[in-house]
mmCIF file of C-alpha atoms in Angstrom:
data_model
loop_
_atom_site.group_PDB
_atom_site.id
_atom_site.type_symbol
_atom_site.label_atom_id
_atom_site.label_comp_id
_atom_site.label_asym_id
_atom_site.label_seq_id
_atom_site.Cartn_x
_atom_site.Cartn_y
_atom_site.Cartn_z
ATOM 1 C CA UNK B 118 2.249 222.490 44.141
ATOM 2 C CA UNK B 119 4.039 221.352 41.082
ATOM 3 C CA UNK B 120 8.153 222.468 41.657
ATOM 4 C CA UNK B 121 10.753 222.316 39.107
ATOM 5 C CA UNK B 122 11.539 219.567 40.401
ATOM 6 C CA UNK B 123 8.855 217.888 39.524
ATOM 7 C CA UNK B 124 8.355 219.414 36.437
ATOM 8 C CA UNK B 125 11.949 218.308 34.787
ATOM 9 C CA UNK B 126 11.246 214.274 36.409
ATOM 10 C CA UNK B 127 8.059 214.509 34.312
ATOM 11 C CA UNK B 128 9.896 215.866 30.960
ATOM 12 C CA UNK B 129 12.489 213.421 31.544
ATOM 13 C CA UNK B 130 10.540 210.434 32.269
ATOM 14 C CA UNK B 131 8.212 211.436 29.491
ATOM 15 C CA UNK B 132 11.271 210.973 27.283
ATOM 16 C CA UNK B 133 12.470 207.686 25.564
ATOM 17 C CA UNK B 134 15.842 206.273 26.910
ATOM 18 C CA UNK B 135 18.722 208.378 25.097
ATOM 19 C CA UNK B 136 21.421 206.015 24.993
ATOM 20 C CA UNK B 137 22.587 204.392 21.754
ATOM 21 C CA UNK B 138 21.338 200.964 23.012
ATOM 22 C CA UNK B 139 17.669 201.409 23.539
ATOM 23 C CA UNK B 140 15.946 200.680 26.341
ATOM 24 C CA UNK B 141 17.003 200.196 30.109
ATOM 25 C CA UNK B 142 18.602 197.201 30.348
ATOM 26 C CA UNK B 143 17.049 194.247 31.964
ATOM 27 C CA UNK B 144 18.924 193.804 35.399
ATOM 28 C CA UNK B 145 19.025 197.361 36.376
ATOM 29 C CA UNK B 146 15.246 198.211 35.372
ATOM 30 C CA UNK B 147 13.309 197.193 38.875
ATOM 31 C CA UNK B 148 15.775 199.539 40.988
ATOM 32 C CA UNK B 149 15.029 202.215 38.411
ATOM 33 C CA UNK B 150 11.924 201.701 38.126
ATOM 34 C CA UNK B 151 11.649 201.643 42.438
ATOM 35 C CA UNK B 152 13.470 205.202 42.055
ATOM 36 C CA UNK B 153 11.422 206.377 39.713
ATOM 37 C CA UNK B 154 8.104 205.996 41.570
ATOM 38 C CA UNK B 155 9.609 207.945 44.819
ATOM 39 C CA UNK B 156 8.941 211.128 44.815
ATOM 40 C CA UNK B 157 12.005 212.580 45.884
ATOM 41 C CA UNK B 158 14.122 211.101 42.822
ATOM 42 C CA UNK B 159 14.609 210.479 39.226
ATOM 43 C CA UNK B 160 17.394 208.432 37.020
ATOM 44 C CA UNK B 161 18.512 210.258 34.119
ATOM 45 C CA UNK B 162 20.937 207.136 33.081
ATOM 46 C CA UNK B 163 22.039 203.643 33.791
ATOM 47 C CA UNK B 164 23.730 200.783 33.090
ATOM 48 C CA UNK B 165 23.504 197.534 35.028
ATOM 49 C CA UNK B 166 27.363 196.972 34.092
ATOM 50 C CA UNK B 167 28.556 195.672 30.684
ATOM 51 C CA UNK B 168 31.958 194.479 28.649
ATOM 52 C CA UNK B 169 32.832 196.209 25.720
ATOM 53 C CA UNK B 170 35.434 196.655 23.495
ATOM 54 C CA UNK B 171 36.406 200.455 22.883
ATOM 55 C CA UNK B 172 38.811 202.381 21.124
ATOM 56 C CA UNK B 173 41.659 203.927 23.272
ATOM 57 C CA UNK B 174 40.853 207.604 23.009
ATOM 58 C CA UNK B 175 40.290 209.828 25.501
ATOM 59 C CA UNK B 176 37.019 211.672 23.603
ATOM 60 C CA UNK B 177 34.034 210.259 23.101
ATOM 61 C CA UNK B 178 33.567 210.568 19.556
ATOM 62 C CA UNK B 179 30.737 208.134 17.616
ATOM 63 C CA UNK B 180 31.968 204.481 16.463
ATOM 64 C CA UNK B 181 34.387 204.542 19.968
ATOM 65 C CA UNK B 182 32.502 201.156 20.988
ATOM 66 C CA UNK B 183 33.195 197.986 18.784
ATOM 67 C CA UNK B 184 30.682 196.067 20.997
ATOM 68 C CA UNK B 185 29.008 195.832 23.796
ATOM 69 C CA UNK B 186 27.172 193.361 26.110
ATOM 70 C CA UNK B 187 25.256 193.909 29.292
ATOM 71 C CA UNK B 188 25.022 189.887 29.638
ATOM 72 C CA UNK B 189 27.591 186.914 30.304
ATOM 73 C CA UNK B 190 30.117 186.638 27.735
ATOM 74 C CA UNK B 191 31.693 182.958 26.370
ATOM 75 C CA UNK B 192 35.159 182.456 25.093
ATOM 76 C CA UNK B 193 33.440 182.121 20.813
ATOM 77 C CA UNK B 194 31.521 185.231 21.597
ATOM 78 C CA UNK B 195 34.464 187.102 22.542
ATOM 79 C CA UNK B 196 37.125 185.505 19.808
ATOM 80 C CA UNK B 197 34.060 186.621 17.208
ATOM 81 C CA UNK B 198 33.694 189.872 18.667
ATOM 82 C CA UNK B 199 37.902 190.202 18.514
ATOM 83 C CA UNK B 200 37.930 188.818 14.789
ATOM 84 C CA UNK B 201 35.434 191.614 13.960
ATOM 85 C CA UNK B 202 37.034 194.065 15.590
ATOM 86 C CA UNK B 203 40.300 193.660 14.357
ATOM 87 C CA UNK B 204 39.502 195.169 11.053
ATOM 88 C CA UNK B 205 37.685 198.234 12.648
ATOM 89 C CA UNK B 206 39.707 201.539 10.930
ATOM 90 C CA UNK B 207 41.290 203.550 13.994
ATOM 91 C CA UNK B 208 43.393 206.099 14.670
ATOM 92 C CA UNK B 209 45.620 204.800 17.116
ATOM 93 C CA UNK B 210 45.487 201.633 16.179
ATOM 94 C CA UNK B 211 44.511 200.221 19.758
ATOM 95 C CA UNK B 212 41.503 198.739 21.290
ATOM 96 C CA UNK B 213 40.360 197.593 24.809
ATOM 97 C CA UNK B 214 38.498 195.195 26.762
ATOM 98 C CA UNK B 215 36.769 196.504 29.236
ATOM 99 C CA UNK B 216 34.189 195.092 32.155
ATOM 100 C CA UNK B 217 32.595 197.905 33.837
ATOM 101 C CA UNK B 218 30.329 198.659 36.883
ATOM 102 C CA UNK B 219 26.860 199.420 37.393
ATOM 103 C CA UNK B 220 25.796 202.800 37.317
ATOM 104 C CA UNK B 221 23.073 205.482 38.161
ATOM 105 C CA UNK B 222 22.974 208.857 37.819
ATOM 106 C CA UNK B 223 19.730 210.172 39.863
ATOM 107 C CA UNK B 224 18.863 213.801 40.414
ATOM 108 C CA UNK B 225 17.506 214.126 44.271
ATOM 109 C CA UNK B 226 14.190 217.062 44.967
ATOM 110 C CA UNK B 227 16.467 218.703 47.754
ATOM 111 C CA UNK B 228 19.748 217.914 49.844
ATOM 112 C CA UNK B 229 18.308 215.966 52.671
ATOM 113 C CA UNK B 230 17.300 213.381 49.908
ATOM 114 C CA UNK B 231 20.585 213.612 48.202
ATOM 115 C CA UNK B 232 22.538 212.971 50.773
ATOM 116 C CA UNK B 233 20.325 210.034 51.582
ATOM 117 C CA UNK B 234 20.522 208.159 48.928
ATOM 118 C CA UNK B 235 23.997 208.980 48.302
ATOM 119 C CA UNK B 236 25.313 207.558 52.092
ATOM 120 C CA UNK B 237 23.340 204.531 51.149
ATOM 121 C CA UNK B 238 24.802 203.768 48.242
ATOM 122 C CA UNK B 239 28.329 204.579 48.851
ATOM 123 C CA UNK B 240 28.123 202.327 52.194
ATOM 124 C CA UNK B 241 26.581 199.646 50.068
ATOM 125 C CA UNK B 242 28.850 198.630 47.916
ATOM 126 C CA UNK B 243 28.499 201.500 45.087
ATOM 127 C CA UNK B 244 32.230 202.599 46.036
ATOM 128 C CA UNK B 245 32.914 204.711 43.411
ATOM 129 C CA UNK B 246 29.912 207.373 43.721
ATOM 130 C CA UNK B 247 29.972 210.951 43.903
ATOM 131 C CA UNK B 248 27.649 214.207 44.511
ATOM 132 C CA UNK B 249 28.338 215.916 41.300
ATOM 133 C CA UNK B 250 25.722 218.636 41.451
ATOM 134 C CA UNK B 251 24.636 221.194 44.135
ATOM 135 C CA UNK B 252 23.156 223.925 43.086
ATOM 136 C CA UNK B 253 20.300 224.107 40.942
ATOM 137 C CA UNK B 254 19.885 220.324 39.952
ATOM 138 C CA UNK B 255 21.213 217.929 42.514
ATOM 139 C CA UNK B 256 22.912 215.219 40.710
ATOM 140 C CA UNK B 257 24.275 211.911 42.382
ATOM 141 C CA UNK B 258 26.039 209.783 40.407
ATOM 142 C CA UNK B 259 26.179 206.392 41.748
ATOM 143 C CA UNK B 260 28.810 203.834 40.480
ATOM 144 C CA UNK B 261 30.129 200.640 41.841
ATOM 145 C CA UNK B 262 33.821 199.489 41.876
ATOM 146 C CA UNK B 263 34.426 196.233 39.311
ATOM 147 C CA UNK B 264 36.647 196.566 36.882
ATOM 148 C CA UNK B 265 39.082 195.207 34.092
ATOM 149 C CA UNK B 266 40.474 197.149 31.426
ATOM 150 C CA UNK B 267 43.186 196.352 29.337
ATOM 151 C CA UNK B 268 44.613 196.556 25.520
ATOM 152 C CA UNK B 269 43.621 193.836 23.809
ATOM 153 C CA UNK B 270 43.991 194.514 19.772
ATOM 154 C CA UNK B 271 46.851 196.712 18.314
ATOM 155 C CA UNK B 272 46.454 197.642 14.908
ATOM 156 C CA UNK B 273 45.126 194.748 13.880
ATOM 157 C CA UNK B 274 46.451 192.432 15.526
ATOM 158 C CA UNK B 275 45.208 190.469 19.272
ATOM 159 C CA UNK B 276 47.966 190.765 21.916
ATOM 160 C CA UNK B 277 47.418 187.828 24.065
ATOM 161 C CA UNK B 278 46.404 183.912 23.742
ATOM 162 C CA UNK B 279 43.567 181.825 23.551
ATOM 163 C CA UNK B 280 43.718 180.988 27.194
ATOM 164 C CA UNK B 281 44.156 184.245 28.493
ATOM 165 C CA UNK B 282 40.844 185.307 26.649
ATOM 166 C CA UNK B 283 39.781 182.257 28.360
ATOM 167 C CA UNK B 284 40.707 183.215 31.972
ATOM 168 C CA UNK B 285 39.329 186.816 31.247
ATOM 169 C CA UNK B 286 36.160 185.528 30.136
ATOM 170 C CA UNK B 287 35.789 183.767 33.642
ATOM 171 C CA UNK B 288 36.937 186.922 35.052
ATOM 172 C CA UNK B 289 34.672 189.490 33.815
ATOM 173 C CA UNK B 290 31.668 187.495 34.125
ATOM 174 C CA UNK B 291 32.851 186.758 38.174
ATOM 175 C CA UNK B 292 32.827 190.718 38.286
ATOM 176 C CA UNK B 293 29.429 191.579 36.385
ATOM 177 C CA UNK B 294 27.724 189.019 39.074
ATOM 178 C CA UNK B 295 29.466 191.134 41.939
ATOM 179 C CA UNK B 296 28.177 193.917 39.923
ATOM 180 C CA UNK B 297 24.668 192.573 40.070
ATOM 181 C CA UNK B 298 24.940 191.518 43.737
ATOM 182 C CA UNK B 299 25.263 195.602 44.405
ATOM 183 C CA UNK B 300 22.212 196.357 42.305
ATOM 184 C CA UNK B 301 20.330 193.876 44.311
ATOM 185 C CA UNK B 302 20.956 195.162 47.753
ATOM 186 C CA UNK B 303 20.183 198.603 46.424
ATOM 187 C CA UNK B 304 17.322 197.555 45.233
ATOM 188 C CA UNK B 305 16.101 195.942 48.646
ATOM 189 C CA UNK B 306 17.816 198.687 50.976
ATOM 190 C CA UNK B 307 15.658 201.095 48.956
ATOM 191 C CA UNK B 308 12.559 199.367 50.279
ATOM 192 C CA UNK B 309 13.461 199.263 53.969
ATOM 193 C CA UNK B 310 15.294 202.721 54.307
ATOM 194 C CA UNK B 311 13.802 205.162 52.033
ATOM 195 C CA UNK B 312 10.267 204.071 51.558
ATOM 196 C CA UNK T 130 38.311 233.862 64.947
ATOM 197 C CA UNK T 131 39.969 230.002 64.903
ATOM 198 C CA UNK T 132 37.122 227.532 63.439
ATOM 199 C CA UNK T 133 37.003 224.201 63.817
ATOM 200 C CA UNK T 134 37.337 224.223 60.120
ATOM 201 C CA UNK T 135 40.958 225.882 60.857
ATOM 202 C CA UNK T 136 41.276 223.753 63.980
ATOM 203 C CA UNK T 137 41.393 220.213 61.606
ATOM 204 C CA UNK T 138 43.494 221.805 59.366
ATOM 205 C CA UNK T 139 46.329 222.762 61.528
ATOM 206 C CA UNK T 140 45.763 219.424 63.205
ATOM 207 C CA UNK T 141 45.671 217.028 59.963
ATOM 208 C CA UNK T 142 48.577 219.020 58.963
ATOM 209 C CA UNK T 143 50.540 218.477 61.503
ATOM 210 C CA UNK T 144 50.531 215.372 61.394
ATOM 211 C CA UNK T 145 53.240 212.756 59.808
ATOM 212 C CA UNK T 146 51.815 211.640 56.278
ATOM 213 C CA UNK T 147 49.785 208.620 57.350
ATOM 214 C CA UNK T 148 50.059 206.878 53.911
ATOM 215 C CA UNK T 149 52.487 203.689 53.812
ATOM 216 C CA UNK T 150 54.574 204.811 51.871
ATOM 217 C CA UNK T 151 55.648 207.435 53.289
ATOM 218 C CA UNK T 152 55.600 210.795 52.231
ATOM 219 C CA UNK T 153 53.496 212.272 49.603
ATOM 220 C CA UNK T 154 54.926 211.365 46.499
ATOM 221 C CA UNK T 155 56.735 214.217 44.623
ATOM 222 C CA UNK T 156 54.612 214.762 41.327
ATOM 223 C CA UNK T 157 51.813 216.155 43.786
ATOM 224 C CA UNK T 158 53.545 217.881 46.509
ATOM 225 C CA UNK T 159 53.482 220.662 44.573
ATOM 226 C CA UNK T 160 49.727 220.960 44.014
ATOM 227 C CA UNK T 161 49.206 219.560 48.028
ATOM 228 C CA UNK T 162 51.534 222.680 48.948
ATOM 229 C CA UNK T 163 49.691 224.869 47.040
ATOM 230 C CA UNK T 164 45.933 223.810 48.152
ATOM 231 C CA UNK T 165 47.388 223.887 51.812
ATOM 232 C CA UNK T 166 48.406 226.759 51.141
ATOM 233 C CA UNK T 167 45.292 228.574 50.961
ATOM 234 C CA UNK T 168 42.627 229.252 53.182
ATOM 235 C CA UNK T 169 39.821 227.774 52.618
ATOM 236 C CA UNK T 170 41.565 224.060 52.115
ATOM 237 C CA UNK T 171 43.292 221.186 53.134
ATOM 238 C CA UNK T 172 44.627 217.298 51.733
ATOM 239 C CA UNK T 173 44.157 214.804 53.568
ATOM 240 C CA UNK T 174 45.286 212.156 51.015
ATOM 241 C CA UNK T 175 47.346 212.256 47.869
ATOM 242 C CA UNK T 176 48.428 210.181 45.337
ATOM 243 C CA UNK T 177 50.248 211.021 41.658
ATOM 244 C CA UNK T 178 49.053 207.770 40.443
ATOM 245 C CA UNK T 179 50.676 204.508 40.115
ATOM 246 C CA UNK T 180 51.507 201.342 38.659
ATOM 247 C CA UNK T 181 50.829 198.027 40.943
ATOM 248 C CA UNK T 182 50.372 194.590 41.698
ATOM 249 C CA UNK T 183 47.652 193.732 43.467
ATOM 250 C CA UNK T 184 45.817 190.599 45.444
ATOM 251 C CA UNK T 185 42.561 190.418 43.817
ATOM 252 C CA UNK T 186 40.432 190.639 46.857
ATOM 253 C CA UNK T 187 37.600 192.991 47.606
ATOM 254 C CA UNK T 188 38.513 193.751 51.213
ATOM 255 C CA UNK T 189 41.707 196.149 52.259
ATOM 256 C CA UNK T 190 43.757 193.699 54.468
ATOM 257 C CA UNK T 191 46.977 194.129 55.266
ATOM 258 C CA UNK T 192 49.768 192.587 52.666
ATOM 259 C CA UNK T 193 47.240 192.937 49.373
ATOM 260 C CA UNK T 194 50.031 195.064 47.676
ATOM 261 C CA UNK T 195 52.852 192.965 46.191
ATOM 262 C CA UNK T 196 54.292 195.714 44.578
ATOM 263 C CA UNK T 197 53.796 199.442 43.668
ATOM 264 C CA UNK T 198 55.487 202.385 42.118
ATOM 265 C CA UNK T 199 54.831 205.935 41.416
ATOM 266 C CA UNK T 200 57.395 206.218 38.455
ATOM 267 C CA UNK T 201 57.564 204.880 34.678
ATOM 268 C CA UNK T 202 58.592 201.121 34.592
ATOM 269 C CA UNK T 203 60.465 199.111 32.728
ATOM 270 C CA UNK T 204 59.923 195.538 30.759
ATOM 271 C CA UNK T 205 63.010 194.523 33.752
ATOM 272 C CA UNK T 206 61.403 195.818 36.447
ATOM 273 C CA UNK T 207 58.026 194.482 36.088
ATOM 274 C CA UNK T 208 59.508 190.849 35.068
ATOM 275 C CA UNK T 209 61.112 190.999 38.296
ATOM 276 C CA UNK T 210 58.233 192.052 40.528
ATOM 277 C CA UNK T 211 56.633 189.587 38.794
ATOM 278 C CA UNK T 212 58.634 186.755 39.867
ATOM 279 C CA UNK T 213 58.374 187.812 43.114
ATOM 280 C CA UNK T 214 54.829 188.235 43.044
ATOM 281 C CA UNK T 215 54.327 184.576 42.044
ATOM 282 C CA UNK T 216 55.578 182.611 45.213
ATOM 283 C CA UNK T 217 53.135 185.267 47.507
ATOM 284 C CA UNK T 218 50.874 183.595 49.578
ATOM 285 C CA UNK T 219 47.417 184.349 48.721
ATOM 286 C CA UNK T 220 43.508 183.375 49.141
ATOM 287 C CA UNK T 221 41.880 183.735 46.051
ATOM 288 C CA UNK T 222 45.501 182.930 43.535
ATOM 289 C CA UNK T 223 44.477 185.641 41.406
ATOM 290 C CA UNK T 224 47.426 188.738 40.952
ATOM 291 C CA UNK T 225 45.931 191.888 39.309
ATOM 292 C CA UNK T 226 48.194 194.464 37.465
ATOM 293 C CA UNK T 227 46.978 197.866 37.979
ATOM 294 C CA UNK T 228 47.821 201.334 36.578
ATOM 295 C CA UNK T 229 45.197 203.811 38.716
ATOM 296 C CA UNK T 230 45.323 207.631 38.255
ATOM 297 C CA UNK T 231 45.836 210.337 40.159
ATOM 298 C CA UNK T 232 44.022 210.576 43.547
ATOM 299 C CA UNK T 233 43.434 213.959 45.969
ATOM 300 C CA UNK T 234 40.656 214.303 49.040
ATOM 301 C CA UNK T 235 40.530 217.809 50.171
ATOM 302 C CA UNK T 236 38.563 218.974 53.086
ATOM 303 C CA UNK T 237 36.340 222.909 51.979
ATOM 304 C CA UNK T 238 35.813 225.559 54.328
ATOM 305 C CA UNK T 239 32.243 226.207 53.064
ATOM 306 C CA UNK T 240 29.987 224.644 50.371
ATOM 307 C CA UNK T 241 30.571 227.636 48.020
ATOM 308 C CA UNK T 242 34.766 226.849 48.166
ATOM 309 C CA UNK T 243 33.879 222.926 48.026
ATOM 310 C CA UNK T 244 31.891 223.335 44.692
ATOM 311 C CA UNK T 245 34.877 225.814 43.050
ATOM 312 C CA UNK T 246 37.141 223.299 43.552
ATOM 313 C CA UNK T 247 35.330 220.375 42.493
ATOM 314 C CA UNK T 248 33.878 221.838 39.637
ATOM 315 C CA UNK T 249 37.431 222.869 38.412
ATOM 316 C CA UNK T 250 38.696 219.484 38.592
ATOM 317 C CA UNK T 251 35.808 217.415 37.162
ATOM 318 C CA UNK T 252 36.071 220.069 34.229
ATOM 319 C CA UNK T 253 39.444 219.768 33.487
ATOM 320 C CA UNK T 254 40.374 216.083 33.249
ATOM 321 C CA UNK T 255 39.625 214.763 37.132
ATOM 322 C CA UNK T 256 36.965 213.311 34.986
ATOM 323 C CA UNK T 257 36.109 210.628 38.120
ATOM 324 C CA UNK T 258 36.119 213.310 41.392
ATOM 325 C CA UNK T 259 32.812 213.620 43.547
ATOM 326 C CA UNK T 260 31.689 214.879 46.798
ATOM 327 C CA UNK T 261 31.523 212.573 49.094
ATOM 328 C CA UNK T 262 30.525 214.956 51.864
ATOM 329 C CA UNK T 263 28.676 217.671 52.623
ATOM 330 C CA UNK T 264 27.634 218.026 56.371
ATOM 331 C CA UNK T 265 29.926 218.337 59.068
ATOM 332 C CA UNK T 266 32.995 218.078 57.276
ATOM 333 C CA UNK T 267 32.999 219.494 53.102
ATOM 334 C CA UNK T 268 35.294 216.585 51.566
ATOM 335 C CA UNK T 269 36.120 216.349 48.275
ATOM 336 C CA UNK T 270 37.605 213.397 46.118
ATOM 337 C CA UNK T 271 39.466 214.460 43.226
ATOM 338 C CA UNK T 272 39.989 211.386 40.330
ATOM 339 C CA UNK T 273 41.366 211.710 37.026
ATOM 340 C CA UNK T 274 40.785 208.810 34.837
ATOM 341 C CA UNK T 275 44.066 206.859 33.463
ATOM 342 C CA UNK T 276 43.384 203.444 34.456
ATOM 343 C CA UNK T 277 44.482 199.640 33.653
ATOM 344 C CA UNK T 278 43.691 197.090 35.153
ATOM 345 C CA UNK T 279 43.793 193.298 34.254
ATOM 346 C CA UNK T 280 44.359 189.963 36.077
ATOM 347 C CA UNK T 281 48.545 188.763 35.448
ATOM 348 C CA UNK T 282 49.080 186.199 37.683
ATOM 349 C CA UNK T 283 47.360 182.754 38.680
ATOM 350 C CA UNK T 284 48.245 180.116 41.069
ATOM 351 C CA UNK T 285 52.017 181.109 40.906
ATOM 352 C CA UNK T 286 52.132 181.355 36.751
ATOM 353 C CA UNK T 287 52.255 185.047 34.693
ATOM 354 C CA UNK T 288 49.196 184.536 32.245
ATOM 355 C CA UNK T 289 50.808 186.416 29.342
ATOM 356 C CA UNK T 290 53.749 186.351 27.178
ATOM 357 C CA UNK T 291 57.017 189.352 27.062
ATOM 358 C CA UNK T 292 55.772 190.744 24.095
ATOM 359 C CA UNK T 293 52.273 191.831 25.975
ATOM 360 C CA UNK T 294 54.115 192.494 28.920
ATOM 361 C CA UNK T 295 56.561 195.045 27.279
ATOM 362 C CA UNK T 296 53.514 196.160 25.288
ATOM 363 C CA UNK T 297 51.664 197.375 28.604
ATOM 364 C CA UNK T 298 54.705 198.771 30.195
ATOM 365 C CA UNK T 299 54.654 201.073 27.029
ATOM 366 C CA UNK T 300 51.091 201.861 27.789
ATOM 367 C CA UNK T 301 51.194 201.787 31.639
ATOM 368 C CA UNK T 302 53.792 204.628 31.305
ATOM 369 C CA UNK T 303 51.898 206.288 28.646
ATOM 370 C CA UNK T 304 48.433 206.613 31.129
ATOM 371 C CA UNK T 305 51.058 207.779 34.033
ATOM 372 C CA UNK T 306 52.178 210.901 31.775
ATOM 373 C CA UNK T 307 48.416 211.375 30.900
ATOM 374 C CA UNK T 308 47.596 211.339 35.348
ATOM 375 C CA UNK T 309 50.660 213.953 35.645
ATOM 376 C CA UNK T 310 49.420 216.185 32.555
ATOM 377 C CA UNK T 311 46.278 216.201 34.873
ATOM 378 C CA UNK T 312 48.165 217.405 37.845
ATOM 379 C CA UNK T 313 50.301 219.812 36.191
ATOM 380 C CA UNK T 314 46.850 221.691 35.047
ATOM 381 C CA UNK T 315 45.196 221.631 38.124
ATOM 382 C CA UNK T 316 48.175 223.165 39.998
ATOM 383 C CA UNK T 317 48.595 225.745 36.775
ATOM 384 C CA UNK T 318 44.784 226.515 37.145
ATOM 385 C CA UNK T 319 44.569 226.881 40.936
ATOM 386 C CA UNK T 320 47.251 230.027 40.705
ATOM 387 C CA UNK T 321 44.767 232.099 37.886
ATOM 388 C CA UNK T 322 41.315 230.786 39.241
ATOM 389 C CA UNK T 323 41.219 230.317 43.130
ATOM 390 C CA UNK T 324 43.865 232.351 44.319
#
């Protein structure tokens, strides 16, 4: 019998990928991929981590990002990325750097599988996760815990040194690997446990 | 009839406030008070958010706070904790500053009271809450989203200058407001919606 369920994992994975930057991204795509061809579950978004720079403002309104990378960053990349931003026209006048986890958000056929998948990942690593829907979709959303964010440009100008941007290069990168490391066990917990 | 339900409740509170600082801090107490004060409810933890420095380490040992505050700061009060953050003994020599928002797990009666509550919060700036349980015991983790969060300190040396640090004391304080517009709401909305 062909359930709702069912029905809405075939409409969305029928669909192209929604978000502004195309396609899954590369590091994340096997563990969707895995999810994808269980029968209990389907991703509706992800993000294998990224750093970005971003507007300060608490709505998401279109032009908010000033870049965005879901790869390593280097010290030129980032001073580029600054120099460009700099001139970016904004209301406040302040912009951030920000390194952010991985992240799924996976709707689940029932709540046995829900709650599955959910203990996993929150026990794995994926510290920041939540059950955000229970009643008729059952949304997890699945998020791991690095993070830096911090003002970097105010209207116009960039607030700290050429060695801090330095150290924070080193530092974001260190916590995108960590961020990788969780997508990895994921990935191999999901064949052992749920398979 | 007593349920176990009401049986944790009048034993959780009971008890002291387990936290290490002490007792809950007063920008929630109000909205703790009021959840405890209805049936179908309980907090278990609290926070009104807060400004820290932090270890940079992954596990919770003992010691990884240098320094934390639930109030506004100043350019002379961070300078100091500072200072004395830089002659702290530590692993990794990394110091993070941290601004985090504000923080509530409540334990629900039923699933029906569990997903009013939630879906309050989430909807009205608790923009990071989930469920993190639904079988024995309903728990929910209520998260707004103010947060800083960038590396300050490095083998014993501050990494930025006094104009960035006065700069993110400005903001720091500015996110704290934002966390405590967050809990005034909740509290206003829990006396027209769940009561």
């Amino acid at each position: 019998m062909v359930t709702s369920f069912d029905k809405y994992k075939q409409d969305v994975l029928g669909k192209k990928d929604k978000s502004s930057i195309g396609d899954t991204d590369e590091k994340i795509k096997s563990l969707c991929d895995k999810i994808n061809s269980m029968k209990d579950y389907y991703t509706t978004s992800s993000c294998s981590g990224r750093i970005t720079l971003v507007k300060d403002n608490t709505k998401k309104l279109p032009g908010l990002f000033l870049w965005r990378t879901h790869e390593k960053t280097s010290f030129g990349e980032l001073k580029l990325q600054l120099e460009n931003s700099k001139f970016a026209k904004d209301d406040s006048g302040i912009v951030y750097f920000k390194q952010e986890p991985c992240l799924l958000v996976v709707s689940c056929r029932n709540s046995e599988s829900q709650k599955k998948l959910f203990d996993i990942a929150r026990n794995n690593g994926w510290k920041k996760s939540g059950i955000i829907s229970t009643d008729k979709r059952l949304i997890i959303e699945l998020i791991s815990a690095e993070n830096i964010s911090l003002p970097i440009i105010n209207n116009g100008e960039v607030l700290v040194d050429d060695n801090y941007l330095k150290f924070l290069v080193k530092e974001a990168n260190k916590k995108l690997e960590l961020t990788w490391k969780k997508i990895e066990k994921l990935n191999s917990l999901m064949l052992t446990t749920l398979d």
